[in-house]
XYZ file of C-alpha atoms in Angstrom:
701
model
C 162.026 102.372 161.917
C 164.872 103.416 164.295
C 168.375 102.862 162.994
C 170.487 100.176 164.632
C 174.057 101.345 165.260
C 175.012 97.746 165.990
C 174.006 96.829 162.421
C 176.095 99.724 161.139
C 179.104 98.372 163.074
C 178.710 94.999 161.329
C 178.390 96.723 157.970
C 181.692 98.522 158.502
C 183.379 95.164 159.067
C 181.688 93.137 156.309
C 181.103 95.911 153.749
C 178.805 95.110 150.864
C 178.739 91.388 151.750
C 176.377 91.881 154.686
C 173.327 90.847 152.602
C 174.752 87.317 152.482
C 173.653 86.939 156.108
C 170.210 88.560 156.236
C 168.433 91.482 154.619
C 167.172 94.177 156.960
C 163.607 95.404 156.321
C 162.823 99.122 156.369
C 159.268 100.335 156.846
C 157.823 103.174 154.796
C 158.616 104.564 151.367
C 160.503 107.812 152.170
C 164.245 108.315 151.902
C 166.174 109.077 155.048
C 169.634 110.406 155.952
C 171.188 110.275 159.391
C 174.596 110.950 160.907
C 176.574 109.494 163.762
C 176.517 111.092 167.193
C 177.559 114.737 167.316
C 176.852 115.482 163.638
C 173.654 116.890 162.162
C 172.242 116.001 158.703
C 169.545 117.386 156.442
C 168.421 115.527 153.299
C 167.541 117.342 150.119
C 165.903 114.942 147.694
C 166.650 114.664 143.964
C 169.168 117.213 142.640
C 171.088 117.586 139.381
C 174.102 115.273 139.085
C 176.820 117.796 138.225
C 180.484 116.991 138.817
C 182.531 120.188 138.841
C 186.270 120.862 138.767
C 188.212 120.069 141.947
C 188.814 123.312 143.870
C 191.684 124.293 146.192
C 190.851 125.100 149.826
C 192.104 127.779 152.190
C 190.454 126.257 155.266
C 189.733 122.709 156.480
C 186.788 121.080 154.669
C 184.614 118.042 155.328
C 184.919 115.287 152.684
C 183.815 111.638 152.361
C 186.832 109.315 152.506
C 185.228 105.858 152.398
C 182.077 104.562 150.671
C 180.264 101.338 151.600
C 176.928 99.865 150.560
C 174.569 97.155 151.727
C 171.338 95.712 150.383
C 168.142 96.095 152.429
C 164.424 95.620 151.760
C 162.040 98.593 151.786
C 158.558 97.355 152.684
C 155.138 98.994 152.520
C 153.801 95.875 154.181
C 155.440 92.777 155.621
C 155.353 90.888 152.308
C 155.346 93.815 149.907
C 159.010 94.853 149.586
C 161.540 95.971 147.000
C 165.355 95.719 147.142
C 167.105 98.909 148.159
C 170.762 99.991 148.412
C 171.896 101.687 151.612
C 174.933 103.997 151.351
C 177.371 104.525 154.251
C 179.940 107.335 154.055
C 182.846 107.996 156.422
C 183.570 111.716 156.848
C 186.958 113.312 157.495
C 188.143 116.902 157.986
C 190.654 117.484 155.166
C 193.726 119.689 155.488
C 193.829 122.921 153.445
C 195.215 122.457 149.939
C 196.149 124.758 147.096
C 196.999 124.313 143.409
C 200.521 123.205 142.492
C 201.339 124.770 139.075
C 204.349 122.484 138.568
C 202.481 119.225 139.226
C 199.143 120.357 137.841
C 197.218 119.201 140.932
C 196.597 119.989 144.601
C 199.021 119.763 147.497
C 198.938 120.468 151.183
C 200.164 123.921 152.146
C 202.192 124.166 155.358
C 201.304 127.828 155.890
C 197.567 127.172 155.533
C 197.694 123.985 157.619
C 199.338 125.831 160.516
C 196.449 128.299 160.734
C 194.234 127.401 163.738
C 190.557 126.671 163.041
C 188.278 129.151 164.884
C 186.829 127.213 167.811
C 183.504 129.072 167.679
C 182.701 128.079 164.053
C 181.110 124.814 162.966
C 182.000 123.136 159.675
C 179.414 122.647 156.906
C 179.496 120.395 153.812
C 177.143 119.505 150.951
C 177.574 115.815 150.175
C 176.273 114.437 146.849
C 175.361 110.739 146.540
C 174.816 109.587 142.943
C 173.093 106.339 141.946
C 172.971 104.651 138.512
C 171.125 101.499 137.470
C 169.916 100.308 134.096
C 167.546 102.963 132.649
C 167.524 104.982 135.882
C 169.765 107.343 137.840
C 169.356 109.648 140.845
C 171.343 112.154 142.869
C 170.555 113.294 146.417
C 172.197 116.025 148.485
C 172.824 115.804 152.229
C 173.908 118.856 154.225
C 176.193 117.879 157.112
C 177.248 120.105 160.021
C 180.199 119.354 162.316
C 180.305 121.242 165.648
C 183.360 123.434 166.170
C 184.564 121.271 169.037
C 184.811 118.221 166.737
C 186.736 119.925 163.936
C 190.195 118.333 163.941
C 191.995 118.540 160.549
C 193.040 115.113 159.325
C 190.695 113.287 161.718
C 187.602 111.152 161.021
C 184.608 112.845 162.623
C 181.863 110.281 162.015
C 179.654 108.737 159.358
C 176.599 109.428 157.217
C 173.970 106.803 156.318
C 171.459 107.217 153.482
C 168.372 104.962 153.088
C 168.006 104.168 150.295
C 168.093 103.769 146.462
C 165.471 101.430 144.970
C 167.263 98.863 142.755
C 166.323 95.961 140.423
C 166.486 92.349 141.567
C 169.726 90.764 140.347
C 170.868 94.040 138.808
C 174.174 95.873 139.005
C 174.197 99.449 140.302
C 176.918 102.081 140.646
C 177.296 104.593 143.449
C 179.386 107.793 143.450
C 179.913 110.346 146.217
C 181.574 113.765 146.281
C 181.084 117.211 147.793
C 179.670 120.334 146.190
C 181.994 121.912 145.234
C 184.371 118.923 145.013
C 187.629 119.103 146.947
C 188.965 115.681 145.871
C 188.320 112.880 143.365
C 184.903 111.266 143.770
C 184.451 107.912 145.544
C 182.743 105.108 143.621
C 181.467 101.591 144.249
C 179.596 98.891 142.296
C 176.957 96.734 144.027
C 175.511 93.463 142.671
C 172.015 92.817 144.020
C 170.811 89.289 144.871
C 168.501 87.324 142.534
C 165.045 85.932 143.314
C 166.690 82.614 144.156
C 167.017 83.920 147.733
C 164.119 82.731 149.935
C 163.794 86.193 151.508
C 163.100 87.763 148.126
C 160.710 84.973 147.093
C 158.705 85.554 150.284
C 158.806 89.367 150.374
C 159.174 90.708 146.804
C 155.954 90.392 144.714
C 157.842 90.183 141.399
C 159.539 87.004 142.657
C 156.282 85.217 143.611
C 155.279 82.064 141.756
C 158.500 81.829 139.750
C 160.451 78.584 139.597
C 164.180 79.285 139.594
C 166.773 77.052 137.955
C 170.340 77.486 139.299
C 171.889 80.907 139.551
C 170.343 82.309 136.347
C 166.580 82.765 136.861
C 164.004 82.243 134.099
C 166.358 81.442 131.249
C 169.121 79.131 130.044
C 171.516 79.472 127.115
C 171.669 76.830 124.394
C 174.289 76.661 121.636
C 174.114 74.395 118.583
C 176.873 75.157 116.105
C 176.821 78.883 115.377
C 173.210 79.311 116.567
C 172.755 80.800 120.042
C 169.330 80.436 121.661
C 167.739 81.712 124.844
C 165.589 78.970 126.359
C 162.931 80.675 128.510
C 161.583 78.063 130.936
C 158.500 79.603 132.573
C 154.947 78.420 133.148
C 152.474 78.491 130.243
C 150.310 81.153 131.956
C 153.186 83.503 132.855
C 153.256 86.866 131.030
C 156.619 88.563 131.109
C 158.796 91.131 129.359
C 162.083 90.190 127.688
C 164.599 92.979 127.129
C 168.016 92.479 125.459
C 170.529 95.327 125.455
C 174.221 96.144 125.046
C 175.670 97.294 128.358
C 178.048 100.002 127.153
C 179.948 102.470 129.299
C 177.330 104.861 130.757
C 175.069 103.944 127.857
C 172.623 101.207 126.831
C 171.607 100.081 123.331
C 168.314 98.196 122.987
C 168.472 95.047 120.830
C 165.106 93.336 121.658
C 162.050 94.331 123.703
C 158.828 92.297 123.648
C 156.027 91.033 125.903
C 155.895 87.208 125.815
C 153.803 84.419 127.298
C 154.918 80.932 128.329
C 158.072 79.013 127.295
C 160.051 80.474 124.397
C 163.150 79.704 122.327
C 164.637 82.918 120.939
C 167.529 82.826 118.469
C 170.052 85.617 118.872
C 171.345 87.508 115.845
C 175.056 87.023 115.280
C 175.439 90.803 115.089
C 173.863 91.135 118.564
C 175.789 88.273 120.175
C 178.714 90.167 121.716
C 180.283 90.119 125.221
C 178.297 93.100 126.525
C 174.895 91.638 125.531
C 172.728 91.558 128.651
C 169.353 89.964 129.355
C 166.656 91.524 131.514
C 163.309 89.894 132.343
C 160.412 90.728 134.621
C 156.727 89.752 135.048
C 154.315 91.851 133.020
C 152.768 93.475 136.102
C 152.889 97.005 137.446
C 156.038 98.002 139.384
C 157.693 94.630 138.779
C 161.310 94.308 139.839
C 163.597 93.623 136.868
C 166.131 90.817 136.933
C 169.154 91.263 134.659
C 172.313 89.364 133.852
C 175.236 89.663 131.403
C 176.345 86.053 130.781
C 178.573 86.490 127.718
C 181.549 88.489 129.029
C 183.869 85.455 128.837
C 182.280 83.678 125.845
C 184.940 83.219 123.083
C 182.240 83.155 120.363
C 180.936 86.502 121.557
C 184.449 87.971 121.471
C 184.946 86.647 117.929
C 181.672 88.283 116.850
C 182.758 91.500 118.542
C 185.877 91.741 116.397
C 184.039 90.557 113.267
C 181.644 93.496 113.604
C 184.151 96.108 114.793
C 185.510 98.648 112.324
C 188.669 100.745 112.320
C 188.169 104.139 110.673
C 190.912 106.566 109.702
C 190.407 110.298 109.231
C 192.840 112.693 107.556
C 193.297 116.466 107.630
C 195.508 117.537 104.756
C 198.988 115.991 104.815
C 199.720 116.140 108.550
C 196.502 115.333 110.397
C 195.571 111.699 111.093
C 193.223 110.216 113.668
C 191.614 106.830 114.126
C 188.570 105.397 115.845
C 187.399 101.834 116.503
C 183.637 101.469 116.143
C 182.519 98.573 118.338
C 179.372 97.650 120.276
C 181.316 96.855 123.488
C 184.319 98.158 125.425
C 187.569 96.678 124.063
C 190.776 95.385 125.609
C 193.211 96.165 122.806
C 196.034 98.399 121.625
C 197.002 100.105 118.367
C 200.262 99.882 116.428
C 201.521 101.819 113.381
C 202.965 99.693 110.557
C 204.567 100.197 107.113
C 203.151 98.385 104.072
C 205.573 98.206 101.110
C 204.058 98.411 97.658
C 205.220 94.925 96.664
C 204.302 93.115 99.907
C 201.143 91.909 101.607
C 202.722 92.167 105.059
C 202.639 95.340 107.131
C 205.740 95.731 109.295
C 205.433 97.439 112.726
C 207.388 100.676 112.738
C 210.726 100.365 114.628
C 209.966 103.354 116.850
C 209.399 103.713 120.598
C 205.806 104.716 119.935
C 203.441 104.225 122.892
C 200.982 101.425 122.211
C 197.733 103.335 122.610
C 194.986 101.605 124.581
C 191.817 101.419 122.513
C 188.722 103.226 123.729
C 185.784 102.099 121.607
C 183.949 104.782 119.626
C 186.387 107.517 120.658
C 188.608 109.362 118.188
C 192.350 109.440 118.943
C 195.181 111.287 117.170
C 198.358 109.722 115.783
C 201.748 111.457 116.303
C 202.958 111.836 112.710
C 204.585 114.811 111.018
C 203.447 113.722 107.542
C 200.910 111.079 106.531
C 201.796 108.482 103.903
C 199.573 105.967 102.063
C 201.994 103.220 103.161
C 201.389 103.875 106.879
C 198.597 101.693 108.264
C 197.038 101.212 111.695
C 196.728 97.816 113.372
C 194.588 96.848 116.380
C 195.967 93.967 118.480
C 194.187 92.032 121.233
C 195.186 88.869 123.029
C 198.451 88.746 121.107
C 196.626 88.581 117.758
C 196.092 91.084 114.978
C 192.346 91.817 114.929
C 191.957 94.751 112.501
C 194.223 96.483 110.017
C 193.249 99.588 108.074
C 195.261 101.509 105.473
C 194.409 104.850 103.836
C 192.036 104.544 100.908
C 193.541 105.161 97.486
C 191.147 108.020 96.697
C 192.375 109.945 99.761
C 196.176 109.729 99.728
C 196.682 107.935 96.422
C 198.120 104.446 95.764
C 200.927 102.867 97.752
C 204.227 104.575 96.988
C 207.435 102.861 95.977
C 209.207 104.406 98.954
C 211.936 103.058 101.193
C 211.509 103.653 104.913
C 214.728 104.655 106.710
C 215.273 104.928 110.447
C 217.917 107.325 111.748
C 219.176 106.807 115.313
C 222.029 108.090 117.482
C 224.631 106.019 119.291
C 226.132 106.677 122.730
C 228.771 108.982 121.212
C 226.254 110.897 119.108
C 227.052 108.996 115.911
C 224.223 108.768 113.419
C 223.258 105.372 112.013
C 220.694 104.435 109.385
C 218.816 101.275 108.521
C 216.244 100.575 105.812
C 213.065 98.587 106.450
C 212.773 95.531 104.181
C 210.930 92.223 104.361
C 214.071 90.616 105.808
C 214.375 93.232 108.569
C 216.051 96.598 108.991
C 219.156 96.633 106.742
C 221.995 98.867 108.073
C 223.240 101.478 105.598
C 225.711 101.446 103.999
C 225.760 97.667 103.616
C 227.326 94.962 101.440
C 224.177 92.833 101.584
C 222.464 91.666 98.404
C 219.217 93.558 98.998
C 217.521 96.434 97.252
C 218.214 98.854 100.093
C 221.857 97.816 100.315
C 222.398 98.387 96.589
C 220.835 101.858 96.857
C 222.309 102.639 100.282
C 224.638 105.499 99.310
C 222.033 107.140 97.055
C 219.381 106.983 99.786
C 221.714 108.592 102.315
C 222.516 111.327 99.794
C 218.763 111.859 99.241
C 218.348 112.460 102.976
C 221.203 114.966 103.054
C 219.832 116.804 100.011
C 216.319 117.039 101.470
C 214.642 114.738 98.951
C 213.183 112.429 101.652
C 210.071 113.163 103.719
C 210.317 113.188 107.510
C 207.494 111.214 109.157
C 208.598 111.174 112.792
C 211.148 112.997 114.938
C 211.586 112.066 118.571
C 214.070 109.504 119.911
C 214.741 108.635 116.258
C 213.900 110.102 112.858
C 211.771 108.197 110.362
C 212.347 109.038 106.688
C 210.402 108.017 103.569
C 212.639 108.126 100.479
C 211.230 107.703 96.981
C 212.688 104.951 94.782
C 210.840 106.026 91.651
C 213.840 107.638 89.984
C 215.942 104.530 90.557
C 213.457 102.328 88.741
C 213.514 104.342 85.531
C 214.678 102.518 82.421
C 217.966 104.397 82.092
C 218.899 103.453 85.611
C 218.162 99.821 84.832
C 220.833 99.922 82.126
C 223.305 101.597 84.471
C 222.744 98.953 87.135
C 223.018 96.199 84.556
C 226.435 97.519 83.528
C 227.414 97.782 87.172
C 226.418 94.182 87.832
C 228.384 92.970 84.786
C 231.447 94.867 86.000
C 231.022 93.452 89.492
C 230.761 89.927 88.068
C 233.996 90.430 86.137
C 235.793 91.624 89.251
C 234.516 88.647 91.241
C 235.699 86.304 88.473
C 239.182 87.830 88.605
C 239.212 87.440 92.374
C 238.262 83.786 92.066
C 241.016 83.176 89.500
C 243.537 84.783 91.828
C 242.274 83.346 95.088
C 245.662 81.843 95.971
C 247.205 85.293 95.910
C 244.329 86.732 97.852
C 244.559 84.365 100.826
C 245.421 86.221 103.992
C 244.239 89.549 102.553
C 241.105 91.458 103.537
C 238.752 88.687 102.380
C 237.334 86.733 105.330
C 236.744 83.060 106.046
C 234.313 81.151 103.834
C 231.066 79.823 105.335
C 228.437 77.635 103.637
C 225.015 78.112 105.285
C 222.635 75.126 105.014
C 219.024 75.258 106.204
C 215.635 73.669 105.562
C 213.234 76.060 103.708
C 210.253 75.342 105.975
C 208.399 78.487 104.846
C 208.903 81.976 103.425
C 209.321 83.736 106.787
C 212.146 81.368 107.759
C 213.873 82.022 104.412
C 213.727 85.776 105.157
C 215.255 85.101 108.578
C 218.067 83.057 107.003
C 218.717 85.819 104.432
C 218.941 88.352 107.271
C 221.428 86.151 109.152
C 223.564 85.671 106.032
C 223.585 89.434 105.420
C 224.656 90.122 109.003
C 227.489 87.573 108.793
C 228.634 89.107 105.520
C 229.115 92.442 107.283
C 231.688 90.743 109.567
C 233.964 90.005 106.532
C 232.727 86.422 106.264
C 232.297 85.125 102.726
C 228.864 83.500 103.108
C 227.326 81.163 100.531
C 223.602 80.433 100.769
C 221.326 79.010 98.070
C 219.020 82.070 98.295
C 221.733 84.133 96.571
C 222.613 81.565 93.884
C 219.246 80.689 92.360
C 220.456 80.705 88.738
C 223.574 78.622 89.467
C 221.505 76.275 91.615
C 218.992 75.818 88.813
C 221.720 75.041 86.293
C 223.718 72.573 88.414
C 221.033 71.086 90.635
C 221.000 71.120 94.495
C 223.448 68.233 95.055
C 226.106 69.375 92.547
C 225.881 72.966 93.777
C 226.304 71.809 97.401
C 229.385 69.680 96.584
C 231.006 72.582 94.737
C 230.365 75.055 97.557
C 231.416 72.595 100.293
C 234.657 71.708 98.458
C 235.549 75.368 97.991
C 234.756 76.285 101.626
C 236.753 73.402 103.137
C 239.722 73.860 100.791
C 239.995 77.493 101.942
C 239.797 76.525 105.623
C 236.136 77.528 105.900
C 233.218 76.016 107.772
C 229.770 74.568 107.025
C 226.917 75.972 109.145
C 223.973 73.619 109.783
C 221.034 75.822 110.838
C 218.419 73.545 112.394
C 214.655 74.171 112.408
C 211.726 71.806 113.008
C 211.712 70.982 109.286
C 215.454 70.221 109.275
C 215.070 67.852 112.252
C 212.252 66.023 110.474
C 214.341 65.627 107.278
C 217.322 64.236 109.226
C 215.200 61.706 111.083
C 213.486 60.643 107.847
C 216.842 60.276 106.054
C 218.318 58.186 108.883
C 215.295 55.877 108.881
C 215.385 55.426 105.082
C 219.161 55.016 105.065
C 218.800 52.072 107.466
C 216.335 50.393 105.118
C 217.154 48.388 102.008
C 215.864 51.074 99.668
C 218.070 54.251 99.465
C 216.540 57.713 100.105
C 214.727 59.269 97.155
C 216.210 62.381 95.470
C 215.113 65.630 97.127
C 214.541 69.072 95.577
C 216.153 71.447 98.094
C 219.790 71.963 99.022
C 219.548 70.925 102.664
C 217.824 67.637 101.932
C 220.266 66.924 99.090
C 223.274 67.678 101.315
C 222.309 65.035 103.888
C 223.817 62.281 101.717
C 227.215 63.882 102.365
C 226.732 65.598 105.731
C 225.416 62.586 107.659
C 228.302 60.264 106.667
C 230.752 62.917 107.897
C 229.087 62.789 111.318
C 228.600 59.029 111.372
C 232.272 58.390 110.483
C 233.701 61.062 112.811
C 234.906 63.508 110.138
C 232.699 66.455 111.202
C 234.951 68.051 113.841
C 236.540 71.279 112.600
C 234.414 71.315 109.475
C 230.892 71.907 110.808
C 229.119 74.246 113.227
C 225.515 73.601 114.359
C 223.086 76.364 115.366
C 219.371 76.959 115.963
C 217.085 79.865 116.878
C 215.982 79.074 120.406
C 212.524 80.653 119.898
C 211.859 78.228 117.017
C 213.685 75.075 118.215
C 215.380 74.307 121.568
C 218.939 72.894 121.342
C 217.662 69.664 122.912
C 215.522 69.131 119.817
C 218.611 68.689 117.586
C 219.411 64.963 117.049
C 222.222 63.681 119.307
C 224.361 62.760 116.274
C 225.009 66.465 115.554
C 226.184 67.272 119.093
C 229.617 65.940 118.121
C 230.448 69.511 117.018
C 229.754 72.843 118.753
C 226.011 73.598 119.009
C 224.960 77.232 119.490
C 221.555 78.568 120.597
C 220.786 81.926 118.962
C 220.677 84.734 119.815
C 221.712 83.984 123.448
C 225.052 82.382 122.367
C 225.719 84.787 119.495
C 229.236 85.892 120.701
C 230.518 82.287 120.844
C 228.853 81.528 117.505
C 230.618 84.421 115.766
C 234.020 83.496 117.255
C 233.579 79.910 116.031
C 232.856 81.146 112.486
C 235.663 83.677 112.177
C 238.262 81.422 113.800
C 240.466 81.585 116.903
C 242.709 84.497 117.765
C 240.751 87.149 115.877
C 239.245 90.031 117.807
C 238.908 90.898 121.488
C 236.202 89.419 123.722
C 234.460 92.804 124.161
C 234.621 93.386 120.406
C 232.806 90.120 119.675
C 230.214 90.907 122.334
C 229.521 94.263 120.642
C 229.310 92.546 117.222
C 226.927 89.956 118.668
C 224.665 92.649 120.099
C 224.411 94.415 116.731
C 223.754 91.157 114.852
C 221.038 90.156 117.357
C 219.328 93.532 117.015
C 219.560 93.228 113.231
C 217.914 89.778 113.336
C 215.180 90.716 115.824
C 212.485 92.055 113.403
C 212.737 89.035 111.093
C 212.799 86.635 114.058
C 209.729 88.291 115.628
C 207.873 88.010 112.312
C 208.650 84.289 112.191
C 207.594 83.777 115.826
C 204.327 85.725 115.298
C 203.461 83.412 112.412
C 204.476 80.404 114.479
C 200.952 79.271 115.373
C 200.051 78.828 111.710
C 203.253 78.108 109.804
C 206.513 78.488 111.662
C 206.400 75.621 114.066
């Protein structure tokens, strides 16, 4: 039938939504290509779909610059039609371009652009239109000629219309267009065809006749009872039809179920098949029936859970330097990968403190990891939706068991100064350090191992990652040496305590007693990290984590009174670190204290200390003796009971400079100095705080 240019004008305005109004009917069964006025077109039917490398041009070329589609009906008779996709291309004369070796692409060339186009030569182009639907694809070639008088570089010269690609009812099809050879990136568009629920299709498409539709999804509903997922096929008892289930993967389809059925059916889906990309296709069991398909599980949380339950992360090694990974999954994934370090004596795997790019996951595609040397302690994690979905570590028979290695990070400051920190469960411990951790005790030896070349370099970019063996330090003879060292240290500390009056005003800093509620292990690690950081500022910090033996011998209450008395006699301060558990204990104590029966004895230091701390606040003796703080990501300052706002309350880490000044005392240090100290302490706390926040949904809060 003759083409209506008025209809084309509407299609340019409405694009692919034109079929919402009315579907045009085309007579005949042959494809057709036609161009706007002034251009000439010749259609070559099916050709090979080959996409070549983009080529530079010395002269102006004709290229498609806009792709639109619309749905029409191709009819052999008035009521014997099939859906069809019409393709509309806008054509433009492109300026000459040549390769840019510096940018690795194409750019316009002023010298070539200034060359006049010969007025007596027309312009020719071979335009490829590619079509892909489920289980079918086609490519057609259209030769287009532009008269010499119409060749104006950079100008639109007209349009090309192709009728049309036969498509399934309710299906999704993809269209690409490019020239042969290609002079630019191909155009692409996805078109969703209407279902048989449309009256026009019910009247004109034979495969839609006699079918009762229910809502938007024809022929089937989805029923879920517990973990069982069923397809409820509501069709007449005499209806014969084909049911086809498949995974709609990128440019690929995987068949899960294909049978000819009759009448109503309830089909239970396998849990292994029930994933987001599972699609359903049904059609009457007649010749040339139009297939109706739908993918209803893309947003189903149960399908996403099954997807991760049946996805696998595989690692592959080449000697001691080659490592790649691949996620095997039935569907495309929205996820990213992270490298982490798993210590031998820990179940947790700590993300590496490196500016590594978080690689986007492409399912079933191998990707390389940027390591200089592979280690059995380095694992790969896959995260999605803020949650850890998969973690995989090297198998013991490949790289051996986990090593007793310490991971050290070397970085450079603004003045080129090197700094080191060691990864531990409490965070990254700066070296050298006076903290009471394994890395701090071995700090000087580990730094000497790096200088002598005994550590293995894993990464070298904006920082250097070192793996240093601790095996020699765990040998029996070294245990005796360290035991003697600890005894000597204890003797020195005892002498210092006996001569504390003579030591006042010397290099030793202000005493601080840190009280907290041990809500869980991750919070204890955070508290230990904070105490270590404060100790590096010449504060003499007392925390029950470092006095387990003394605490066990004296009991929580007696130990607290001894530490509090010593801190206050020396002009020190008591730090109350509030968490959700600490707030709950205070409220419970206040309620019980108001009752006739006194509070019951409690096992931990914080709970035991409330019998002394709360009276200080209630009777107005807290000022100058106490400082209150909280980690704002775990507890907002407003969550601290009003009683404790009688003394300074600090929200960490945002108020870290003021917090440090309050601990050390007035008149010590410049404002900029404390700000620099606060920045380093906050960075030091960040890994332990992030670990606590990540576990917040299950244990922290």
